Coordinates of C-alpha atoms in Angstrom, one line a residue:
M1 CA 89.1 50.8 99.0
S2 CA 90.9 50.6 102.5
T3 CA 92.1 47.4 104.7
R4 CA 91.3 47.3 108.3
E5 CA 93.9 48.8 110.7
Q6 CA 93.3 48.7 114.6
G7 CA 95.5 49.5 117.4
V8 CA 98.1 52.3 118.4
V9 CA 101.1 53.3 116.6
P10 CA 104.2 52.3 118.9
A11 CA 106.8 54.6 116.8
T12 CA 106.7 57.3 114.1
P13 CA 106.5 55.6 110.5
R14 CA 108.8 56.9 107.8
I15 CA 106.5 58.3 105.2
R16 CA 107.8 59.3 101.5
Q17 CA 106.4 60.3 98.3
L18 CA 106.8 57.8 95.2
H19 CA 107.7 59.6 91.8
G20 CA 108.3 58.5 88.3
D21 CA 110.3 55.0 87.9
C22 CA 109.4 53.4 91.0
T23 CA 109.3 49.7 89.9
S24 CA 110.9 48.2 92.7
A25 CA 108.4 49.9 95.1
V26 CA 105.5 48.6 93.1
E27 CA 106.7 45.1 92.9
E28 CA 107.1 44.9 96.8
F29 CA 103.5 46.5 97.0
C30 CA 102.5 43.6 94.7
T31 CA 103.8 40.9 97.0
W32 CA 101.2 41.7 99.8
V33 CA 98.2 43.6 98.4
C34 CA 96.0 41.0 97.4
S35 CA 96.3 39.2 100.5
A36 CA 95.4 42.3 102.2
F37 CA 92.3 42.9 100.3
E38 CA 91.4 39.0 99.9
N39 CA 88.4 39.6 102.3
D40 CA 87.0 43.0 100.5
P41 CA 83.6 42.3 99.1
I42 CA 84.4 43.7 95.9
T43 CA 87.6 41.8 95.4
L44 CA 86.3 39.1 93.3
P45 CA 83.6 41.0 91.5
A46 CA 86.3 43.7 90.4
S47 CA 88.2 40.6 88.7
G48 CA 85.3 39.0 87.2
G49 CA 85.8 36.3 89.5
D50 CA 89.0 35.5 88.0
I51 CA 91.3 36.1 91.2
S52 CA 94.3 35.7 89.0
V53 CA 94.2 39.2 87.4
S54 CA 93.3 40.8 90.9
E55 CA 97.0 42.0 91.3
Y56 CA 96.3 43.9 88.1
I57 CA 93.9 46.1 89.5
Y58 CA 96.5 47.5 91.8
R59 CA 99.2 48.2 89.7
S60 CA 96.6 50.0 87.6
F61 CA 95.7 52.0 90.5
V62 CA 99.2 52.7 91.2
A63 CA 99.8 53.8 87.4
T64 CA 97.2 55.8 87.0
T65 CA 97.8 57.9 90.3
L66 CA 101.4 58.4 89.5
L67 CA 99.9 60.1 86.3
E68 CA 97.6 62.5 87.8
G69 CA 97.7 62.2 91.6
E70 CA 100.0 61.5 94.6
V71 CA 101.8 58.1 95.6
F72 CA 102.7 58.1 99.7
V73 CA 104.2 55.2 101.1
A74 CA 105.1 54.5 104.9
S75 CA 107.4 52.0 106.2
H76 CA 107.4 51.0 110.0
A77 CA 110.1 52.1 112.3
D78 CA 111.3 48.4 112.8
S79 CA 111.7 47.9 108.8
H80 CA 113.9 48.8 106.4
P81 CA 113.7 52.4 105.4
D82 CA 112.8 51.5 102.0
A83 CA 110.1 48.8 102.8
I84 CA 106.6 49.3 101.5
D85 CA 104.5 48.5 104.6
A86 CA 101.6 50.6 103.6
I87 CA 100.5 52.8 100.7
A88 CA 97.8 55.8 100.0
L89 CA 96.7 56.8 96.6
W90 CA 95.6 60.2 96.6
F91 CA 93.8 62.4 93.6
P92 CA 94.0 66.1 94.2
P93 CA 90.8 68.5 94.0
G94 CA 89.3 68.7 90.1
V95 CA 91.0 65.2 89.3
D96 CA 89.7 61.9 89.7
F97 CA 90.3 58.0 89.0
L98 CA 90.0 57.6 85.0
S99 CA 88.9 61.3 84.7
S100 CA 91.2 61.5 81.7
E101 CA 92.1 59.9 78.5
R102 CA 95.5 59.4 79.8
Q103 CA 94.6 57.3 82.9
Q104 CA 92.0 55.3 80.8
A105 CA 94.8 54.2 78.2
V106 CA 97.2 52.9 81.2
W107 CA 94.4 51.5 82.9
E108 CA 93.1 49.7 80.1
D109 CA 96.8 48.6 79.2
V110 CA 97.7 47.3 82.8
F111 CA 94.5 45.9 83.7
G112 CA 91.4 46.2 81.3
K113 CA 92.8 44.1 78.6
R114 CA 93.0 41.3 81.0
L115 CA 89.2 41.3 82.3
N116 CA 86.7 38.9 81.1
A117 CA 83.0 39.9 80.3
D118 CA 81.9 39.9 83.9
G119 CA 84.7 42.0 84.8
R120 CA 84.0 44.4 82.2
C121 CA 80.4 44.6 83.7
F122 CA 81.6 45.4 87.0
W123 CA 83.8 48.1 86.2
E124 CA 81.5 49.8 83.4
T125 CA 78.5 49.2 85.0
Q126 CA 78.0 48.0 88.4
Y127 CA 80.8 49.9 90.2
E128 CA 80.3 53.2 88.3
H129 CA 76.5 53.0 89.0
A130 CA 77.0 52.2 92.7
V131 CA 79.8 55.0 93.4
H132 CA 77.6 57.5 91.6
Q133 CA 74.5 56.7 93.6
A134 CA 76.4 56.9 96.9
T135 CA 77.9 60.2 95.8
T136 CA 74.3 61.7 94.5
R137 CA 72.9 60.7 97.7
S138 CA 75.7 62.6 99.8
K139 CA 74.4 65.6 101.5
L140 CA 77.2 67.3 100.0
S141 CA 77.0 68.7 96.6
A142 CA 78.8 67.3 93.5
N143 CA 80.9 70.5 93.4
E144 CA 82.0 70.1 97.1
L145 CA 82.8 66.4 96.6
T146 CA 85.0 67.6 93.5
Q147 CA 87.1 70.0 95.3
M148 CA 88.2 67.5 98.2
W149 CA 91.2 65.2 98.0
H150 CA 89.9 61.6 97.3
L151 CA 91.6 58.7 98.8
Q152 CA 91.2 55.7 96.0
I153 CA 93.3 53.2 98.0
L154 CA 94.8 52.7 101.6
A155 CA 96.4 49.4 101.9
V156 CA 98.6 48.1 104.8
R157 CA 100.7 45.1 104.7
P158 CA 98.6 42.1 106.6
S159 CA 101.7 41.6 108.8
M160 CA 101.8 45.4 109.8
Q161 CA 98.2 46.0 110.2
G162 CA 97.2 47.5 113.5
R163 CA 100.7 49.3 114.1
G164 CA 99.1 53.0 112.9
L165 CA 100.8 53.3 109.7
G166 CA 97.2 53.7 107.8
K167 CA 96.3 56.5 110.2
A168 CA 99.9 58.2 109.5
L169 CA 99.2 58.0 105.7
V170 CA 95.9 59.7 106.2
K171 CA 97.3 62.3 108.9
D172 CA 100.0 63.3 106.7
M173 CA 97.6 64.1 104.0
Q174 CA 95.2 66.2 106.3
A175 CA 98.7 68.3 107.4
K176 CA 99.4 68.7 104.0
A177 CA 95.9 69.8 102.8
V178 CA 95.5 72.3 105.3
G179 CA 91.8 73.8 104.7
Q180 CA 91.1 71.1 102.2
K181 CA 88.6 68.1 102.9
M182 CA 89.0 64.7 101.9
R183 CA 86.6 62.0 100.8
L184 CA 86.7 58.3 100.3
E185 CA 84.4 55.2 99.5
T186 CA 84.7 52.1 101.5
F187 CA 82.9 48.7 101.2
T188 CA 83.0 47.3 104.7
E189 CA 81.3 48.2 108.0
K190 CA 84.7 47.7 110.0
N191 CA 86.2 50.1 107.7
V192 CA 83.5 52.7 108.3
K193 CA 84.1 52.7 111.9
L194 CA 87.9 53.0 111.3
Y195 CA 87.3 56.1 109.4
E196 CA 85.1 57.6 111.7
N197 CA 87.7 57.3 114.4
W198 CA 90.0 59.3 112.1
G199 CA 87.8 62.1 111.7
F200 CA 85.6 61.1 108.6
E201 CA 81.8 60.7 108.4
V202 CA 79.2 58.7 106.2
V203 CA 77.7 61.2 103.5
G204 CA 76.2 58.9 101.3
V205 CA 75.5 55.0 100.9
S206 CA 74.3 53.0 97.8
D207 CA 71.9 50.2 97.6
S208 CA 73.5 46.7 97.4
V209 CA 74.8 45.4 94.1
V210 CA 74.5 41.6 93.7
T211 CA 76.7 40.4 90.8
E212 CA 77.8 37.0 89.6
H213 CA 80.6 37.1 92.1
G214 CA 79.5 38.6 95.3
A215 CA 77.1 41.4 96.8
F216 CA 78.7 45.0 97.7
S217 CA 77.4 48.4 98.6
V218 CA 79.5 51.5 98.5
T219 CA 80.0 54.0 101.5
C220 CA 80.9 57.7 100.6
M221 CA 82.5 59.2 103.4
S222 CA 84.4 62.9 103.8
S223 CA 86.5 64.4 106.5
I224 CA 84.7 66.3 109.0

């Protein structure tokens, strides 16, 4: 899942990794993340049509990534050094979102328990099937995909979009993960074009999934 960003970075963003107790950073992130994803085609289906619970989707993503992945945030050069203007959630090779009982327990406590029946159906059936379909259609093998860094979420504060923050977070991980590829799933053609400009290519696409709260498809991409 990723938000749209266009434009050229006017100054080098400040990037840092979050560890352990980062409550204040998460709270700031939650002040803008829902508006960043409000036009994403899976926002309503993922919340079971109840937009009031959508904030907890992103809280659960951060919580699970802090357990077994890596969370990086960026602040614009004109912002306060501690500002959360963009965030990237990464899982390292061999680990993925909800791939362990620890992650599943945290996800359930933070978000899952708030879901209605439609939301459960989305996460347990529709989303899982679409992601599986996109990845199995990939020209890359399952083993190759498993050995990549996985970008679970890239989000940029709406007022800061177009200033190069998302690109900076992706390029930062590319510099850290020398010799290792990256993959992601996205849900809009605009994001596909964006990631292609950053050195990714489409490797698999799911069929359109029609839910009670909108339709979506999954595009799987990997770094070239």
